[in-house]
PDB file of C-alpha atoms in Angstrom:
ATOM      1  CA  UNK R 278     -14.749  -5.347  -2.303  1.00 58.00           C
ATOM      2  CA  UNK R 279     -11.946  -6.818   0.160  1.00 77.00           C
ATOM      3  CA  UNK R 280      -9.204  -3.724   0.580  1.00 81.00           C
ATOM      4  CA  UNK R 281      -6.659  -6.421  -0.066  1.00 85.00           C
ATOM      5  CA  UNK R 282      -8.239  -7.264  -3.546  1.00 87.00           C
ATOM      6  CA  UNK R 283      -8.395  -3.709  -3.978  1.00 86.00           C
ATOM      7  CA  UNK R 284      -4.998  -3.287  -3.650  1.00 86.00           C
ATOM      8  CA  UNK R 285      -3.875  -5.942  -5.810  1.00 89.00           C
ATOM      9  CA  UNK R 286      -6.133  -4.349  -8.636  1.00 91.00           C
ATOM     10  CA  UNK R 287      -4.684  -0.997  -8.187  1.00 89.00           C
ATOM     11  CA  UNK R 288      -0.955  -2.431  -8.026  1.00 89.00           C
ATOM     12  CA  UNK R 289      -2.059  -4.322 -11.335  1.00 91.00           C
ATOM     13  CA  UNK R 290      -3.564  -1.211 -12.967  1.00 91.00           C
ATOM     14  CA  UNK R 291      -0.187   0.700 -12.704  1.00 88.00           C
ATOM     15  CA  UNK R 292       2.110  -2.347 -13.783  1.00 87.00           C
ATOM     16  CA  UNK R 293       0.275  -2.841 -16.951  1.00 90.00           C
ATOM     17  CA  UNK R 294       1.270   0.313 -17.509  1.00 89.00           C
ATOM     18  CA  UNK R 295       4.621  -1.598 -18.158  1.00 86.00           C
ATOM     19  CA  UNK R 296       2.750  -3.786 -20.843  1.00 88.00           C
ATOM     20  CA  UNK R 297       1.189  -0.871 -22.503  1.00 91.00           C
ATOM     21  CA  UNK R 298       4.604   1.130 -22.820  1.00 86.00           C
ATOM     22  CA  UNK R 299       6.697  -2.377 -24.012  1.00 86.00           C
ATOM     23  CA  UNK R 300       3.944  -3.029 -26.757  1.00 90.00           C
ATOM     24  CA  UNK R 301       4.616   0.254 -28.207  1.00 88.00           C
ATOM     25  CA  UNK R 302       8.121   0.501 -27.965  1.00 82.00           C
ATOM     26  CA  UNK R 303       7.974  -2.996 -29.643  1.00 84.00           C
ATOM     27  CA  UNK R 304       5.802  -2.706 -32.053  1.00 84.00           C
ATOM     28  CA  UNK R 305       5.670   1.239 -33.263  1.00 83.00           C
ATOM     29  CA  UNK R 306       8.745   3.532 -34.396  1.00 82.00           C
ATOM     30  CA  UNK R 307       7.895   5.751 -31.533  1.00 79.00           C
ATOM     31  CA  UNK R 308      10.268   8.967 -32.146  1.00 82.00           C
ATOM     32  CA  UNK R 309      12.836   9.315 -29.310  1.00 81.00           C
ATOM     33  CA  UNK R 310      11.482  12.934 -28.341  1.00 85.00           C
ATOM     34  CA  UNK R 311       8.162  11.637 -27.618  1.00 86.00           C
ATOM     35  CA  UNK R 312       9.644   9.029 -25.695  1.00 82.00           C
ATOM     36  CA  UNK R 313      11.838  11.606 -23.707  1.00 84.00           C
ATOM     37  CA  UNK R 314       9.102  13.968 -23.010  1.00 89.00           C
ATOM     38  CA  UNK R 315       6.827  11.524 -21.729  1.00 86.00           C
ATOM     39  CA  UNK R 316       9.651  10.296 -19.556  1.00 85.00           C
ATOM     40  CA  UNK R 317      10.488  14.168 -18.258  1.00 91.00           C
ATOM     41  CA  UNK R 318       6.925  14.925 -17.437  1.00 92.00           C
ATOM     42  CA  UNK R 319       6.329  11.123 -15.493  1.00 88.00           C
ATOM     43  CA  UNK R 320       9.383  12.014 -13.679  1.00 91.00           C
ATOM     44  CA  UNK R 321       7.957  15.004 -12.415  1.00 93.00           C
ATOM     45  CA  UNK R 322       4.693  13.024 -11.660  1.00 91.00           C
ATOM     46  CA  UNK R 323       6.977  11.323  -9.653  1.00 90.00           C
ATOM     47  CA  UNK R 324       8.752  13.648  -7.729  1.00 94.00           C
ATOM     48  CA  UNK R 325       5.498  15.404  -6.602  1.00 92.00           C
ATOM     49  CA  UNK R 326       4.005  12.268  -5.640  1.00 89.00           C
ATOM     50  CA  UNK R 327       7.128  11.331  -3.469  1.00 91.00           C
ATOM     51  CA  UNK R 328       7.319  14.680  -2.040  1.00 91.00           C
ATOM     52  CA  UNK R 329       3.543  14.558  -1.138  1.00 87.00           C
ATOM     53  CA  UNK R 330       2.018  11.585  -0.745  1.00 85.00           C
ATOM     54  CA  UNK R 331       5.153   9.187   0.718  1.00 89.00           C
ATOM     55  CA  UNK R 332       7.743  11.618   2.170  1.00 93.00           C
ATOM     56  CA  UNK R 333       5.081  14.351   3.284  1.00 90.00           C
ATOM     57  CA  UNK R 334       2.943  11.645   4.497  1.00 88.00           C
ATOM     58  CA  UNK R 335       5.850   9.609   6.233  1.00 91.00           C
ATOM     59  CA  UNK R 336       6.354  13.217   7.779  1.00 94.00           C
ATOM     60  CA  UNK R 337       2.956  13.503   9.834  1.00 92.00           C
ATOM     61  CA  UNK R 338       2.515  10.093  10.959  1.00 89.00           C
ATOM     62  CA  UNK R 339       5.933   9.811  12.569  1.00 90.00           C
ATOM     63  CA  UNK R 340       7.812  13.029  12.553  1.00 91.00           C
ATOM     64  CA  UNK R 341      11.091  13.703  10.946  1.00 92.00           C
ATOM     65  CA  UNK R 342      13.596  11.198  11.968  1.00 91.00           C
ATOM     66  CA  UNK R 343      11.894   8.236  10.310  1.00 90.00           C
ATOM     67  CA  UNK R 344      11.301  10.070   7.114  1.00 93.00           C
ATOM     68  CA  UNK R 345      14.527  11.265   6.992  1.00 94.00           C
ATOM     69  CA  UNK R 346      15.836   7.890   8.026  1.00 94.00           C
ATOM     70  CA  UNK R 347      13.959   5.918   5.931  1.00 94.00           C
ATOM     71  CA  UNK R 348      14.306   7.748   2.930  1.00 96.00           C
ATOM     72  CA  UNK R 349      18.004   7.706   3.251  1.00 96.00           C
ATOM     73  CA  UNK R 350      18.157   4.013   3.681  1.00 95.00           C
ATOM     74  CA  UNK R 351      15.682   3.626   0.507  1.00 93.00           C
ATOM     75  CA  UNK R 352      18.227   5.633  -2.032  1.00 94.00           C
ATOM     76  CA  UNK R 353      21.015   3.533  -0.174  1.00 95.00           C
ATOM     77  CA  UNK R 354      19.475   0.148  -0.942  1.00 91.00           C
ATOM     78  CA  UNK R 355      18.051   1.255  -4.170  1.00 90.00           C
ATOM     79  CA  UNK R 356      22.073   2.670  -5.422  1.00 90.00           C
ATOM     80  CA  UNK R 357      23.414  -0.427  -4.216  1.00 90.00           C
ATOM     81  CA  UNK R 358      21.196  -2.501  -5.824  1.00 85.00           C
ATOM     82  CA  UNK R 359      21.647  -0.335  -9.291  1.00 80.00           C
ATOM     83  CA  UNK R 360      25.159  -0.512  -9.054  1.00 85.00           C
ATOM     84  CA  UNK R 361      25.197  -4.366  -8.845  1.00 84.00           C
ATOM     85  CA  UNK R 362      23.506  -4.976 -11.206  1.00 78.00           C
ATOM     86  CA  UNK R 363      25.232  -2.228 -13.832  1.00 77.00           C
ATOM     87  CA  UNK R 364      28.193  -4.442 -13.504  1.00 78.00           C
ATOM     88  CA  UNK R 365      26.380  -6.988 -15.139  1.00 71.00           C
ATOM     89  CA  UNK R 366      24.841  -5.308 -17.670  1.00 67.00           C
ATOM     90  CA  UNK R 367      21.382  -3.102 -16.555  1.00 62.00           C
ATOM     91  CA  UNK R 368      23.415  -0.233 -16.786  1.00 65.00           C
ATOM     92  CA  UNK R 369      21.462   0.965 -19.647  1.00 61.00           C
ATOM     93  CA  UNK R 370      17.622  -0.977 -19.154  1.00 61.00           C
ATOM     94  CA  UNK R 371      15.757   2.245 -19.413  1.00 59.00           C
ATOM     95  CA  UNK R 372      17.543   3.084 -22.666  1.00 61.00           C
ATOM     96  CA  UNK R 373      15.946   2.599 -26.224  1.00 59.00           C
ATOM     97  CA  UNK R 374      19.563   1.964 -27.502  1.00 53.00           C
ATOM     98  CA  UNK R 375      19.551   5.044 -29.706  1.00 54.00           C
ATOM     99  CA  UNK R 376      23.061   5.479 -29.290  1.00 56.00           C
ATOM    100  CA  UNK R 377      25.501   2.543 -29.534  1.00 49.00           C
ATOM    101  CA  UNK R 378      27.415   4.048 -26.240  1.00 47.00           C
ATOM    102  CA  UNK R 379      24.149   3.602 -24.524  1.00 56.00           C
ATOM    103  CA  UNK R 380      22.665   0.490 -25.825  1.00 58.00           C
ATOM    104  CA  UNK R 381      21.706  -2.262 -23.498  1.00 57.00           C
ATOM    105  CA  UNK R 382      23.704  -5.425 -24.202  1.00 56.00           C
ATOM    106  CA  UNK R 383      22.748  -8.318 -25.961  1.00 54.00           C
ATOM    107  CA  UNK R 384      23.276 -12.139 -24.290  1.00 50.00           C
ATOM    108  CA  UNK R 385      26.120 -12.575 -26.545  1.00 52.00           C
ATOM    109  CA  UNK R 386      28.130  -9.210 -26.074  1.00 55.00           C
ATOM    110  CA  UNK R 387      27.654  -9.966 -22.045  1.00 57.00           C
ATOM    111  CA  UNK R 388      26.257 -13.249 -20.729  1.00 49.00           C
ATOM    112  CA  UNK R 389      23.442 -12.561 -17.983  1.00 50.00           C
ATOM    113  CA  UNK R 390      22.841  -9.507 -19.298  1.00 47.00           C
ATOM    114  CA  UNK R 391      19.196 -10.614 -19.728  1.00 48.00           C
ATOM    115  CA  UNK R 392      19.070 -11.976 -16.267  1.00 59.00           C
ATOM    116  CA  UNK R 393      20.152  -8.573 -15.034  1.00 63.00           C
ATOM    117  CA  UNK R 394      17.800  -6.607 -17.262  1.00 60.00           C
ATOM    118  CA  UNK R 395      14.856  -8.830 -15.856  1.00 66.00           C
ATOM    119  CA  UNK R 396      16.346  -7.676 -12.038  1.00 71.00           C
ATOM    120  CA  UNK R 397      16.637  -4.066 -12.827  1.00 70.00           C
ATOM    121  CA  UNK R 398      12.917  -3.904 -13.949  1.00 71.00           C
ATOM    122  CA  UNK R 399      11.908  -5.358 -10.810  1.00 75.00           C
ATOM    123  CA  UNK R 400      13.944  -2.940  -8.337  1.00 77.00           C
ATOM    124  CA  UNK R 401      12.554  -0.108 -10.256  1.00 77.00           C
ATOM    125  CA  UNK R 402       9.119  -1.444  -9.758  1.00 76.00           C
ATOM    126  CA  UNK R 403       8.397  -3.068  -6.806  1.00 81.00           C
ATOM    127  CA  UNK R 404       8.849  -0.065  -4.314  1.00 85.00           C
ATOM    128  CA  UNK R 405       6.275   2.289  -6.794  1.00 82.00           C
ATOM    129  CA  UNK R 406       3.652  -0.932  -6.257  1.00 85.00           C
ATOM    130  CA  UNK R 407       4.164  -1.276  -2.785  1.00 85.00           C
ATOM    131  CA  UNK R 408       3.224   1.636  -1.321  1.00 85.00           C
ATOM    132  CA  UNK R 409       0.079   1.970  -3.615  1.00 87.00           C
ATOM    133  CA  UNK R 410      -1.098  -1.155  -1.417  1.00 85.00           C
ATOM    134  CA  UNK R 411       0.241   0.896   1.588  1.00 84.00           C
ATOM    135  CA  UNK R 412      -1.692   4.185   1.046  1.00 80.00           C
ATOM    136  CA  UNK R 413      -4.921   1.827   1.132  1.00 80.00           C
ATOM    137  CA  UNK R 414      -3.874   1.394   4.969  1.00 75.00           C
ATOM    138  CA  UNK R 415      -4.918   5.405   5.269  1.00 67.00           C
ATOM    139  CA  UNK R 416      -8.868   4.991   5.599  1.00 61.00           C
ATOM    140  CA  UNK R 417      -9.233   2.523   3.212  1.00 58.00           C
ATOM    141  CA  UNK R 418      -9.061   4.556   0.242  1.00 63.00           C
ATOM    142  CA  UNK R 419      -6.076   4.074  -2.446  1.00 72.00           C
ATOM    143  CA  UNK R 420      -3.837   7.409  -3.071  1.00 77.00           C
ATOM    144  CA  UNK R 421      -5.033   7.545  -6.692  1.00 82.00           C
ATOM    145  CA  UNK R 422      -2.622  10.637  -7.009  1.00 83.00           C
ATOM    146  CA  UNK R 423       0.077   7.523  -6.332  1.00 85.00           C
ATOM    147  CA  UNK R 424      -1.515   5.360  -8.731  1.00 87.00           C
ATOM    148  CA  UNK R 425      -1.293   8.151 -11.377  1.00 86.00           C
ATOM    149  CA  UNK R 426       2.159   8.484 -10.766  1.00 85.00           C
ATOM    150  CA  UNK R 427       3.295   5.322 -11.323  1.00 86.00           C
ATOM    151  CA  UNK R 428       0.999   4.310 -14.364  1.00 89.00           C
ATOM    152  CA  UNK R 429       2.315   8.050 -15.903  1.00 85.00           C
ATOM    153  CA  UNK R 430       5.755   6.958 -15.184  1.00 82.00           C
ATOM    154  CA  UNK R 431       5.726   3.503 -16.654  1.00 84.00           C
ATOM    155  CA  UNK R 432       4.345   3.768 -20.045  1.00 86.00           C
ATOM    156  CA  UNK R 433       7.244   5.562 -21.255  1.00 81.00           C
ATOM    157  CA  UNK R 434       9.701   3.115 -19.115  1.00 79.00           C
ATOM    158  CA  UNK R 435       8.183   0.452 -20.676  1.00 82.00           C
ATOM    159  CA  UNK R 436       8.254   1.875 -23.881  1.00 82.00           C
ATOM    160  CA  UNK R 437      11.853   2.876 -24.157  1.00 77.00           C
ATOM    161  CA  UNK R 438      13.443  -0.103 -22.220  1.00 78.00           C
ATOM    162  CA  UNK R 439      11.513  -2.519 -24.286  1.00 80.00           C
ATOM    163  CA  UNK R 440      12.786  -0.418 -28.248  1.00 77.00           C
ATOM    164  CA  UNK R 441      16.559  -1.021 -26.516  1.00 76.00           C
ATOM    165  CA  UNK R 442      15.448  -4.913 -26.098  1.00 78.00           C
ATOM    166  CA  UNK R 443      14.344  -5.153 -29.211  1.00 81.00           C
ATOM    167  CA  UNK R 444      17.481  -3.500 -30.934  1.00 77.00           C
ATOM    168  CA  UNK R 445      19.742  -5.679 -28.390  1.00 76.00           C
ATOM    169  CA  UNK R 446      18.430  -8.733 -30.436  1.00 81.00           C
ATOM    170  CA  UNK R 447      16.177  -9.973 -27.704  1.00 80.00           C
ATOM    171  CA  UNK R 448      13.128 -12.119 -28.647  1.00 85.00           C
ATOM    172  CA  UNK R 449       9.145 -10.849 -27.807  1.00 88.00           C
ATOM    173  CA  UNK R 450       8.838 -13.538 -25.869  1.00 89.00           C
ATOM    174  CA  UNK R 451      11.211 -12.117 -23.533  1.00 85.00           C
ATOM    175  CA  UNK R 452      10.510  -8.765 -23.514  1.00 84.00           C
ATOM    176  CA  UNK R 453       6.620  -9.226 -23.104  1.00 88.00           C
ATOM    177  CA  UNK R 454       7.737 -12.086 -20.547  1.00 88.00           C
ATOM    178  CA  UNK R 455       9.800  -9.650 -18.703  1.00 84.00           C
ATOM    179  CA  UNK R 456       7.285  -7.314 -18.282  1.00 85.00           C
ATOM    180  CA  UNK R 457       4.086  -9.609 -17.679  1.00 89.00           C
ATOM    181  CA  UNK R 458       6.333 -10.783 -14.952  1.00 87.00           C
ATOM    182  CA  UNK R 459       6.791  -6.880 -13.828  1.00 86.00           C
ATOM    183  CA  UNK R 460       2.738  -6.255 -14.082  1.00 89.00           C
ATOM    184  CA  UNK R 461       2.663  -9.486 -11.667  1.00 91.00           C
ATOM    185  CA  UNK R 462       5.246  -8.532  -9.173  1.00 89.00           C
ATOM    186  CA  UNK R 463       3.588  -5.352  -8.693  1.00 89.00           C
ATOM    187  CA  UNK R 464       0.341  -6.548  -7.852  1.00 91.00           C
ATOM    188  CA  UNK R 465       1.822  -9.355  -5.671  1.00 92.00           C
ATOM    189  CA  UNK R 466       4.061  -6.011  -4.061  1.00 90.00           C
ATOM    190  CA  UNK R 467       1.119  -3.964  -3.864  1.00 89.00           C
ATOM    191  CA  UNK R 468      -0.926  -6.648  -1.856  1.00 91.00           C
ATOM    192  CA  UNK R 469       2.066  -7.350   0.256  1.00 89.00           C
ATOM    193  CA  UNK R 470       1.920  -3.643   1.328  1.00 86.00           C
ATOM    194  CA  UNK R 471      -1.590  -3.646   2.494  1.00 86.00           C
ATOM    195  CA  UNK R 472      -1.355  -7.365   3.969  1.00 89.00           C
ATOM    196  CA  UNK R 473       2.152  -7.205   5.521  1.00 88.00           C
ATOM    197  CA  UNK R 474       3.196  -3.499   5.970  1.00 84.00           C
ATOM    198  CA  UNK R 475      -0.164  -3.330   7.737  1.00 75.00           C
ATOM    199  CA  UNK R 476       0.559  -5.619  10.740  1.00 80.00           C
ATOM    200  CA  UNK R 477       3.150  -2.598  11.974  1.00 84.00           C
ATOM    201  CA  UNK R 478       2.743   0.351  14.142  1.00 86.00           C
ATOM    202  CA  UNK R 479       2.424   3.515  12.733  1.00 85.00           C
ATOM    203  CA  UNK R 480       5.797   4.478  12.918  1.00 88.00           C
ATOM    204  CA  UNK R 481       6.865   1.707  10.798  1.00 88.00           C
ATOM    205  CA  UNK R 482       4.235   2.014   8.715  1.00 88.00           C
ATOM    206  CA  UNK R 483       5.968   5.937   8.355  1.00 90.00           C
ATOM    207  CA  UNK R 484       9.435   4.200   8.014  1.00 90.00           C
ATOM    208  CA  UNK R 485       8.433   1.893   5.252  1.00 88.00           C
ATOM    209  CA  UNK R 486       6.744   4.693   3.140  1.00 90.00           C
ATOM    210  CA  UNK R 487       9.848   6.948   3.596  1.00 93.00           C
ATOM    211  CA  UNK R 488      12.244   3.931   1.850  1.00 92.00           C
ATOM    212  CA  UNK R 489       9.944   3.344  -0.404  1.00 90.00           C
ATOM    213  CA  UNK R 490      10.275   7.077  -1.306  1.00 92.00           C
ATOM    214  CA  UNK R 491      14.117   7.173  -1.095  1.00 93.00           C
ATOM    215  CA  UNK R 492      14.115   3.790  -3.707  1.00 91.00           C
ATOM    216  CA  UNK R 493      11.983   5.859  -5.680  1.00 90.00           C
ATOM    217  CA  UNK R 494      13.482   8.825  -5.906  1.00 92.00           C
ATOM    218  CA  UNK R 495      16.882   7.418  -6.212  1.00 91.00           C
ATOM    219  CA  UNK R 496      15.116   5.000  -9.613  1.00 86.00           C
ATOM    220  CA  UNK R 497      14.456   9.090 -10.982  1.00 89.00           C
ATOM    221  CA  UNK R 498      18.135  10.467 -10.809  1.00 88.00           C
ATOM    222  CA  UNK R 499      19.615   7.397 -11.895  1.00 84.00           C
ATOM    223  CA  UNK R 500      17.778   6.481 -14.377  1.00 79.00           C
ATOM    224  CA  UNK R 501      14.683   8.245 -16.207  1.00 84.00           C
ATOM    225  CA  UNK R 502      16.254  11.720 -15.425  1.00 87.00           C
ATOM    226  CA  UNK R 503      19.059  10.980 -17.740  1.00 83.00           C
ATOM    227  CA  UNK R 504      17.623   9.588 -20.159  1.00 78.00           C
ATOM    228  CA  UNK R 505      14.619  12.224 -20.558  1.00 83.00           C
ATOM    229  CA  UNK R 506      17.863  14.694 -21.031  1.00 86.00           C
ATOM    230  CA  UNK R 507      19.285  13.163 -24.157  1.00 79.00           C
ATOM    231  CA  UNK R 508      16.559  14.485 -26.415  1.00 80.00           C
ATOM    232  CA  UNK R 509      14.594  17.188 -24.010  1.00 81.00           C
ATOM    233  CA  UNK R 510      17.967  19.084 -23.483  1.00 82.00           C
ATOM    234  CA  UNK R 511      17.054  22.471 -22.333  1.00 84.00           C
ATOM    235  CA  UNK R 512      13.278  21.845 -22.304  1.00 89.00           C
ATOM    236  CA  UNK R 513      13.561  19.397 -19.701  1.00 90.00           C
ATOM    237  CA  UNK R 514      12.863  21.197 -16.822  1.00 92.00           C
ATOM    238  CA  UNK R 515       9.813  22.732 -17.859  1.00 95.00           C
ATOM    239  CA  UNK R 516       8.724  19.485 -19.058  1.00 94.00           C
ATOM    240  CA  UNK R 517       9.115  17.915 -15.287  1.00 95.00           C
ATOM    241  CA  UNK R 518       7.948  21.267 -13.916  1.00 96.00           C
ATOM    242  CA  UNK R 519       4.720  20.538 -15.905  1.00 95.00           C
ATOM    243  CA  UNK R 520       4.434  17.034 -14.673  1.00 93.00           C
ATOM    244  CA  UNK R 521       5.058  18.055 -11.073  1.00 94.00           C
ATOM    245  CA  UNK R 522       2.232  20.560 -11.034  1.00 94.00           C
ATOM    246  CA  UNK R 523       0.049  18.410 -12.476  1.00 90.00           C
ATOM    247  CA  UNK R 524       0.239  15.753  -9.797  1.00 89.00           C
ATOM    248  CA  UNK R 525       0.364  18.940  -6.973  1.00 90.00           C
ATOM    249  CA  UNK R 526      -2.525  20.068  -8.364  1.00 89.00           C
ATOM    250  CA  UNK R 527      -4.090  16.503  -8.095  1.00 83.00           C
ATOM    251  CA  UNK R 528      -2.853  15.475  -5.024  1.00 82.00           C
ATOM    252  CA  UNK R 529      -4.702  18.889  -3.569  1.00 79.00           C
ATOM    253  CA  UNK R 530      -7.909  18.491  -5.576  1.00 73.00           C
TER     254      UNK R 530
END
């Protein structure tokens, strides 16, 4: 099979994580410690993965100042991208609305909220899909400890973002339409890494994976860390300790 097909079906596999996660939060009463737990331990997928497999790998092929460098400008774009689109109500997208202080907005309480909400998802998404399509550029063979990662940490974004939809009034059309569109956008991103990211040297190659890292990692403190912590409280870290070994342990298997 063409490594560029490959990588769209691997970028595909983790975004329907997305779908999975929104037709549960949907559809079930999932309780909001489940939901929280889940979210701690993908977080923790997450940070192993970054630290490992993008940062770490960034690392060897180029040396420090493009991992540092690129990293750096990946939390920068990724903040100031958040932070736009807070204003206009994706403050909360990753919430299930379980509080009223936290509950994403409906159309009504803030016009192009929903248009925002739609935005968020995709600049939490695309750089996870991405470099799944660029780890295929590493002897042809995806980083399925990446692919984990992502699908691990989607389910329960999917799941809680989609409950705070729901309870913000919006229709299933939208949410399932809103994160169909997500599944799509990361296989479309995860080609574009292999086809695109590809035509660089190595050292961009290195710089790319090190912002996609930095978006990443920034996506985890902003948003899934804090909401994990409203229900995990003091069990949180060993909760994302557990998640992080799990992926070391994979990613060295």
């Amino acid at each position: 099979m063409a490594e560029v097909v490959q990588a769209g079906l691997w970028g595909l596999l983790a975004g329907s994580a997305l779908l999975l996660g929104a037709a549960l939060g949907y559809g079930l009463r999932v309780a909001q410690k489940v939901i929280a737990t889940v979210m701690a331990f993908g977080a923790g997928v997450l940070i192993s993965a970054v630290s490992f497999e993008l940062v770490g790998e960034a690392y060897e092929q180029a040396g420090l100042a493009p991992a540092a460098v690129g990293t750096l400008v990946g939390a920068l774009a990724y903040t100031g991208g958040n932070m736009w689109l807070a204003r206009r109500g994706a403050r909360h997208r990753k919430r299930s609305g379980h509080e009223q202080a936290q509950a994403q907005p409906s159309e009504d309480q803030q016009g192009g909220s929903g248009t925002a909400l739609a935005l968020g998802a995709l600049l939490d998404g695309v750089p996870e899909s991405a470099v799944i399509g660029v780890s295929l550029l590493d002897g042809g063979a995806v980083s399925l400890v990446t692919v984990a990662a992502v699908f691990i940490s989607n389910v329960p974004e999917g799941l809680s973002s989609s409950a705070g939809m729901k309870k913000a009034g919006r229709s299933r059309a939208y949410v399932f339409g809103v994160w169909g569109a997500i599944a799509a956008a990361s296989t479309l991103s995860a080609v574009l890494g292999y086809t695109v990211v590809g035509t660089f040297s190595p050292t961009v190659i290195a710089g790319v994976t090190a912002v996609a890292a930095g978006a990443i990692l920034a996506m985890i403190a902003d948003t899934m860390i804090p909401e994990a912590f409203e229900d995990t409280h003091l069990a949180m870290g060993l909760i994302t300790v557990s998640g992080f070994l799990l992926s070391f342990a994979l990613s060295h298997a």
